C-alpha positions in Angstrom: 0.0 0.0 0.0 1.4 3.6 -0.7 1.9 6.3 1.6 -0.5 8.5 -0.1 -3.2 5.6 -0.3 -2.7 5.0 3.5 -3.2 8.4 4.7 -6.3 8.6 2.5 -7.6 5.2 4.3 -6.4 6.6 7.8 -8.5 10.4 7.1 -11.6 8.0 6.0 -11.6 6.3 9.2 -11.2 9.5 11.3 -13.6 11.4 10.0 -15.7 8.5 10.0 -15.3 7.7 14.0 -15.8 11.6 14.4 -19.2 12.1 12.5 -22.7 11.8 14.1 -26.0 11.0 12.2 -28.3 13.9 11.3 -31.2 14.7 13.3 -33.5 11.0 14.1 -36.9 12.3 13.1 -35.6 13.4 9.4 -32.9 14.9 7.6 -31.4 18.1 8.8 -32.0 20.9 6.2 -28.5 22.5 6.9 -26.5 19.0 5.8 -26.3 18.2 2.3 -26.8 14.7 0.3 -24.4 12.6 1.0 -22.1 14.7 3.7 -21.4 13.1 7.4 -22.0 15.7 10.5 -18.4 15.7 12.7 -18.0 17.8 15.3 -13.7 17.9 15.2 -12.2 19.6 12.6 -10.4 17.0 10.3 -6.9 18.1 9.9 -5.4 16.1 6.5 -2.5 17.2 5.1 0.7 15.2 3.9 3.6 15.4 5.3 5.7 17.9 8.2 4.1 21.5 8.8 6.2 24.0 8.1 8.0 26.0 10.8 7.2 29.9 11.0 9.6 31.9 11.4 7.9 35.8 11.9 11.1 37.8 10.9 11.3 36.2 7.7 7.6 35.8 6.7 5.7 38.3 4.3 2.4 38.7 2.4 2.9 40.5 -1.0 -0.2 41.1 -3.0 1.0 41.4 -6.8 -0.2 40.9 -9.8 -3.6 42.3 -11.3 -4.0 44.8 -8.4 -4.5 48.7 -8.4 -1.9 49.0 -5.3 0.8 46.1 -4.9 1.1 45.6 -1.1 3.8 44.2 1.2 3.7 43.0 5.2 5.7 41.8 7.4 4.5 39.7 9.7 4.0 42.6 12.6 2.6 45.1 10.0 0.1 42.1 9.2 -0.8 41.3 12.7 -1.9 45.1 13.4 -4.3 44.9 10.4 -8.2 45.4 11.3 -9.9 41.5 12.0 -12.8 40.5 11.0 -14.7 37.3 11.6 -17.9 35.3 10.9 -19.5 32.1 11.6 -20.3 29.8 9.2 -21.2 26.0 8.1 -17.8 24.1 6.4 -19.0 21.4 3.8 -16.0 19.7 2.6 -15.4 18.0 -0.8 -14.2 14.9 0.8 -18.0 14.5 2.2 -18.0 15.9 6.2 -19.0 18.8 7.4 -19.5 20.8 10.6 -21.7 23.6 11.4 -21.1 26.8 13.0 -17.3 27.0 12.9 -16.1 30.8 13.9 -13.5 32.4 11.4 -11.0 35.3 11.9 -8.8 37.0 8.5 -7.8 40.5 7.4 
């Protein structure tokens, strides 16, 4: 079995032994055909996360833009944040309702 095959099999069976039926007396108008409900927050990704390192990182904004823009990481951090709460349906068929989220 690959590596790549293996972690796919592994994610199935966590999301699977995270997910919870929809409502018992019919199906719950906010879950789509054919997603699971789980209440953790899969996390798939393949292979080491990448260390941050603050003094080198930047954001550059390039490209087809009016204004080309450039952080550092503290000029970044001291932008205005905004959030909202919303549903996540995923592609690989879970989802999970109300999840909060903050960005610039």
């Amino acid at each position: 079995m690959s590596l790549a095959s293996f972690t796919v099999m592994r994610a199935s069976l966590l999301i699977a032994s995270m997910a919870k039926p929809a409502q018992e007396n019919g199906r719950d108008d906010r879950l789509p055909p054919g997603q699971t409900l789980v209440t953790n927050f899969p996390v798939l990704s393949y292979g080491p996360t990448p260390r941050f390192n603050p003094a080198k990182w930047d954001l550059r904004l390039l490209g087809l833009v009016e204004n080309p823009m450039r952080f550092n990481w503290d000029e970044f951090r001291r932008l205005p944040v905004h959030s909202q709460t919303s549903d996540f349906h995923c592609v690989t068929t879970w989802s999970r309702y109300d999840n909060r989220w903050e960005g610039v």
